[in-house]
XYZ file of C-alpha atoms in Angstrom:
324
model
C 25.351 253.280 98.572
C 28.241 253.394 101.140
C 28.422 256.833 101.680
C 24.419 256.627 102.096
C 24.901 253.754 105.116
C 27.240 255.696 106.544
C 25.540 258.779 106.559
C 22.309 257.596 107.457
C 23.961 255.596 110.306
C 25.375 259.110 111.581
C 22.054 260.697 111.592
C 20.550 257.329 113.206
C 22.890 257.944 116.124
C 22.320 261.756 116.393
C 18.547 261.076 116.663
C 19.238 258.624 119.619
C 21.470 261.330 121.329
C 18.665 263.949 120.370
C 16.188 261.382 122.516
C 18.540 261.089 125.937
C 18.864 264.776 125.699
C 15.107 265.725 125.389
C 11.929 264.843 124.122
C 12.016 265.169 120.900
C 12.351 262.092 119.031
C 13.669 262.397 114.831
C 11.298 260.142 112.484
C 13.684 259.657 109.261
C 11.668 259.231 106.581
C 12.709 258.467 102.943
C 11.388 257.833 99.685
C 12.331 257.796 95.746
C 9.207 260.115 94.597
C 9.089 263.778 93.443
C 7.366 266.598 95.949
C 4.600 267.345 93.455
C 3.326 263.536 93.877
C 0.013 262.886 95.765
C 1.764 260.515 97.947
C 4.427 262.725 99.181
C 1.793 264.974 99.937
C 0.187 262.523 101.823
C 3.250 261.955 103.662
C 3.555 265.575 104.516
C 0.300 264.981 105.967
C 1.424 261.864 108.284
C 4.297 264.381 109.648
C 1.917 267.578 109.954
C -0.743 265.386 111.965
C 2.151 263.265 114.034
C 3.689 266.550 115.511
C 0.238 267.776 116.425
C -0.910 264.699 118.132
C 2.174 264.009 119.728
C 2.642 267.994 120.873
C 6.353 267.967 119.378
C 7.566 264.695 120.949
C 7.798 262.800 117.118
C 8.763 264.928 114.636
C 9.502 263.805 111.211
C 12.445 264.603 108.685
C 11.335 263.564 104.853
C 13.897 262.788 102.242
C 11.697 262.468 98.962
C 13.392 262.316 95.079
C 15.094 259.317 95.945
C 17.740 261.527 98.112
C 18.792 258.232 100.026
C 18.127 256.053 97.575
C 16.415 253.312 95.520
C 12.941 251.559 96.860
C 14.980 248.467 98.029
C 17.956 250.251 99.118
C 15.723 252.279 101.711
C 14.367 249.212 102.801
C 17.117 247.880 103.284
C 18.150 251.023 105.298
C 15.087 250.601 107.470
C 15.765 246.771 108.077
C 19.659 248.169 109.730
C 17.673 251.335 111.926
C 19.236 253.489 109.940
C 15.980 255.029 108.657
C 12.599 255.068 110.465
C 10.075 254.905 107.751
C 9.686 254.540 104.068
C 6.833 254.260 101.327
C 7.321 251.677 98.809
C 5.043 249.854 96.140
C 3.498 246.776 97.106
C 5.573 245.128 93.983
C 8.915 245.961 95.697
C 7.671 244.576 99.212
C 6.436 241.636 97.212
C 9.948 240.312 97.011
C 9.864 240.153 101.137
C 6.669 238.992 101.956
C 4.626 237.242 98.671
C 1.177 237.964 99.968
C 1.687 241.520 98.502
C 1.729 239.364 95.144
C -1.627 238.812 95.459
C -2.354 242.348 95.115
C -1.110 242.887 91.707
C -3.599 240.169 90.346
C -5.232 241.865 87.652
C -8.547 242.714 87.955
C -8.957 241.123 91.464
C -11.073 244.259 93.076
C -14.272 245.209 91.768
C -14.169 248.363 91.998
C -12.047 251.169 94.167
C -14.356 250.716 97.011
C -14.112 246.894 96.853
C -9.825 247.360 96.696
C -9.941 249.805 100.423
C -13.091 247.888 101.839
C -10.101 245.064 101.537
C -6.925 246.585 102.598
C -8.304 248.931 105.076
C -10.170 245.529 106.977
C -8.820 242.668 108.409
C -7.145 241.234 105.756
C -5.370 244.236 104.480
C -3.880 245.028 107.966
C -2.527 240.814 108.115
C -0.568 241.848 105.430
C 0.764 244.990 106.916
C 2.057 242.539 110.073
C 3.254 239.739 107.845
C 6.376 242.105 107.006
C 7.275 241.984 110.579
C 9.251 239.180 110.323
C 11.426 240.916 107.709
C 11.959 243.834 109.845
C 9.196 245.964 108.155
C 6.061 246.920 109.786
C 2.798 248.095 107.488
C 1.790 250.985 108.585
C -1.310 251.664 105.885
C -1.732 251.879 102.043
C -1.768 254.878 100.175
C -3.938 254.740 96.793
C -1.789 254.760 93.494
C -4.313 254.345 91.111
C -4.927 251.936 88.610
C -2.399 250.932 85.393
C -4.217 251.091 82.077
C -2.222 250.951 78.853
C -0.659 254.240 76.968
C 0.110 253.381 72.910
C 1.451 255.975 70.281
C 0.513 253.558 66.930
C -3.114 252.848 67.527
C -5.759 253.139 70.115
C -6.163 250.110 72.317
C -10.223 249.336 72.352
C -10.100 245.366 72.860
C -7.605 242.956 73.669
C -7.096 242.005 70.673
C -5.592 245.528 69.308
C -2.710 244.715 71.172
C -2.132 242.039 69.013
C 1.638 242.254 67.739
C 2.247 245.520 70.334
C 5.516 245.388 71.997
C 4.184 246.870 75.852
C 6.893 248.105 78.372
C 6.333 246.794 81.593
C 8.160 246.005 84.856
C 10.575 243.340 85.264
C 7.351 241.273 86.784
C 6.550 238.090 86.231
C 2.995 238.914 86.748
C 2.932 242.164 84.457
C 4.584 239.781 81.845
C 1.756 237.106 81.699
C -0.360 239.539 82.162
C 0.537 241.440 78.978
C 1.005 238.310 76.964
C -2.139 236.718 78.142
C -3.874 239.554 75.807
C -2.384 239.152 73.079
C 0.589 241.977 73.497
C 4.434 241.722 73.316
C 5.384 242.108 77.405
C 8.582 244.120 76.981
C 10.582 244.692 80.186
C 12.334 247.485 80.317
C 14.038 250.029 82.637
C 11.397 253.114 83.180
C 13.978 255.818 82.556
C 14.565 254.535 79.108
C 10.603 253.926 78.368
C 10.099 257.804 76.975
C 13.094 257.878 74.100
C 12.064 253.942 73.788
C 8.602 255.192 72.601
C 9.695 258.147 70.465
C 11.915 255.735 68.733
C 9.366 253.032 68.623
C 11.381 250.805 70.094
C 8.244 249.694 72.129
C 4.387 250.433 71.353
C 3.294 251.336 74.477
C 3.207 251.101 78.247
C 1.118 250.730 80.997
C 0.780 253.074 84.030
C -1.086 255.480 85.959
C -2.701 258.898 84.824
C -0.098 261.235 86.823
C 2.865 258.818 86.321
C 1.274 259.173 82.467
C 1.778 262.967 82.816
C 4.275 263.690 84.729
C 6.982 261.189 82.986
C 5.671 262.873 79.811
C 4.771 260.377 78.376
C 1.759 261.729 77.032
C 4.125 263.877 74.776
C 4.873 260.417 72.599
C 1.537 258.011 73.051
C -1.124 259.520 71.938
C -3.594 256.911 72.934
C -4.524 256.408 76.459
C -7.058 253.404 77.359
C -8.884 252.984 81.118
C -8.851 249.731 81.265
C -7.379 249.691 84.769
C -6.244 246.522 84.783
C -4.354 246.511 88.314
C -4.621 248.382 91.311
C -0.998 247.964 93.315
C -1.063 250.291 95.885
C 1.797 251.883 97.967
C 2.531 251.160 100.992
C 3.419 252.921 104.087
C 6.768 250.756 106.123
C 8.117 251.419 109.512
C 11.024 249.469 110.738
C 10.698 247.704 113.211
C 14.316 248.459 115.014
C 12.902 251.977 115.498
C 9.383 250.845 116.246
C 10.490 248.676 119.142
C 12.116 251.861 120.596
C 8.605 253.617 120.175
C 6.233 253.676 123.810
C 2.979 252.314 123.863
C 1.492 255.721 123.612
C 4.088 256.817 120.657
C 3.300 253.742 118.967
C -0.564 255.071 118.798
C 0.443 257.996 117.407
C 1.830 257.261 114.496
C -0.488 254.494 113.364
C -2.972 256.972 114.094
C -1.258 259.628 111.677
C -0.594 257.340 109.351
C -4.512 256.167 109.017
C -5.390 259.604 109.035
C -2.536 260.325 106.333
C -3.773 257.583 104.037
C -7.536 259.173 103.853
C -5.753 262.152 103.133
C -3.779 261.064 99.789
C -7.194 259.451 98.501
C -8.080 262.758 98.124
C -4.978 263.970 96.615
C -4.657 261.175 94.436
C -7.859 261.988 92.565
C -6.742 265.874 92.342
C -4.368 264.629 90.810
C -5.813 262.393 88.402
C -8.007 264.653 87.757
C -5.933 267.050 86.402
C -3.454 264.474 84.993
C -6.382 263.619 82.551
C -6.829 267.546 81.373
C -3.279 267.890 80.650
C -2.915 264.794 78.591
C -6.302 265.637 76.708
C -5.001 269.395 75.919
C -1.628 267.518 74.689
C -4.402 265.885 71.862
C -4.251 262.439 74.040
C -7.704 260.106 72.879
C -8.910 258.662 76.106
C -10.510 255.262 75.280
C -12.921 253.690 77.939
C -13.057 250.268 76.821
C -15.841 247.401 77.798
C -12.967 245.892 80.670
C -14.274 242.694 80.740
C -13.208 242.102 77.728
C -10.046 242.625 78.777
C -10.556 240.708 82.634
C -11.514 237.484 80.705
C -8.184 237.346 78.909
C -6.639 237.358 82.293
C -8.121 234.538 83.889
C -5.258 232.457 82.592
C -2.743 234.551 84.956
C -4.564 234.043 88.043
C -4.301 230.019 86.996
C -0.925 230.392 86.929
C -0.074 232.591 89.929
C -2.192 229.751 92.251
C -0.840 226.875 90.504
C 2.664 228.507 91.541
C 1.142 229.375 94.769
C -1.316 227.310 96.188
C -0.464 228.751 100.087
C -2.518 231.565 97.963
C -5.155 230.539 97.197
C -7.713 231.226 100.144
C -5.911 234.108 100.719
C -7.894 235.260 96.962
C -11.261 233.851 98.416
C -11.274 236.042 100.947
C -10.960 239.357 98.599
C -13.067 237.971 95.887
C -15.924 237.257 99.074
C -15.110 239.999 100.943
């Protein structure tokens, strides 16, 4: 990670020097996904519609495959100047500001309209500006799907066939209760180990997207995939705000205005890709299950209980999506 400060801190400097000597100013932007992902083609659109509207002045560098490393570790990069701009899960960016909790509550949108009605309106963008004080400015979300569950014993059609199921999940307290509120075995595990873990049945199952599904083939080793979409955690678009306060008034336009534009963009993506994440795991012999999910949403209950009895400052925050 040293080398990566240092270097980054070089090219920090350069782009400064780059801005007294013209007016072109150098956007770093880094993040730990590969270039087929819908949200690094969404990002390509943020830089293809920032050069445009800016006629050359911004122009953005990308770093994808985690070139400058981990989620954190680019934040923390961001939060030193060192790099301008980042996407991120709203799980990681939980750990800085804990409203983004409240957006891993499972089953707390209706529906995908009822999820962007939210974070695209007023109480969406409050978010965004909480980060501020950490030195990370929301910029928009970017849709990454819902999680549903992935099994290679047995097909998941209720809660209660995940009785005695050993799930992967993420080292989250919320995906924990979440899993063991339904009757599963929450396992937390590293994801790079999750595919031989599987094979080996070390674990049951998991619980993730349809193109993280695919494209971590995982679909070669669970056989069962069920839709019942139990969260929605979106990423999350992060400028720092050390290079944001160098930014003009009319710069500063720009990019939000890319970045708005970029996030309509990767909706459309994302679904391409879901799309044909689905036809590859169903030519791989993959059952796709789609369960009754309130079966499934009633089991949960118990986690939202907990998650406002932990965090009452919360808890009008969750009116205000469940009205909205």
């Amino acid at each position: 990670m040293k080398y990566k400060l240092v270097f980054l801190s070089f090219l920090f400097l350069a782009c400064l020097s780059c801005k007294e000597q013209g007016d072109t100013k150098v956007l770093y932007l880094a993040h730990t996904l590969p270039q087929t992902h819908p949200v690094h083609k969404g990002i390509l659109k943020f830089q293809e519609v920032l050069e445009k509207k800016s006629e050359g002045k911004l122009v953005i560098k990308v770093f994808p495959d985690g070139m400058l490393g981990s989620e954190r570790e680019v934040l923390e990069l961001l939060q030193i100047g060192s790099v301008a701009i980042t996407k991120v899960s709203a799980a990681t960016l939980s750990n800085f500001v804990p409203e983004y909790h409240v957006l891993g509550i499972p089953y707390l949108f209706r529906s995908k309209e009822h999820q962007f009605e939210v974070m695209e309106g007023p109480i969406g963008k409050s978010i965004l500006e909480k980060g501020e004080k950490f030195w990370l400015r929301g910029l928009c979300y970017y849709d990454a799907g819902s999680r549903s569950f992935y099994t290679s014993k047995k097909a998941i059609r209720t809660p209660e066939d995940l009785k005695g199921l050993k799930i992967r999940v993420m080292n989250n307290q919320m995906a924990i209760n979440m899993v063991n509120a339904m009757g599963g075995s929450a396992t937390p595990m590293a994801y790079g180990e999750l595919y031989t873990a599987i094979q080996q049945g070390v674990v049951d199952g998991a619980e993730n997207n349809p193109p993280s599904f695919v494209s971590s083939n995982h679909h070669e080793v669970a056989k069962y995939y069920t839709l019942d979409q139990h969260s929605s955690v979106p990423d999350v678009l992060i400028i720092g705000t050390k290079f944001w306060e160098t930014l003009s008034e009319e710069e500063r336009v720009w990019v939000q205005e890319s970045a708005d534009e970029s996030a309509q963009a990767e909706k459309v993506y994302w679904n391409e890709s879901v799309e044909e994440s689905m036809n590859i795991a169903k030519e791989f012999g993959v059952e796709i299950i789609t369960p009754d999910k309130s079966l499934f949403a009633e089991k949960t209950e118990s986690v939202l209980e907990e998650f406002l009895k932990e965090h009452p400052e919360m808890t009008e925050l969750v009116r205000k999506i469940k009205g909205n």
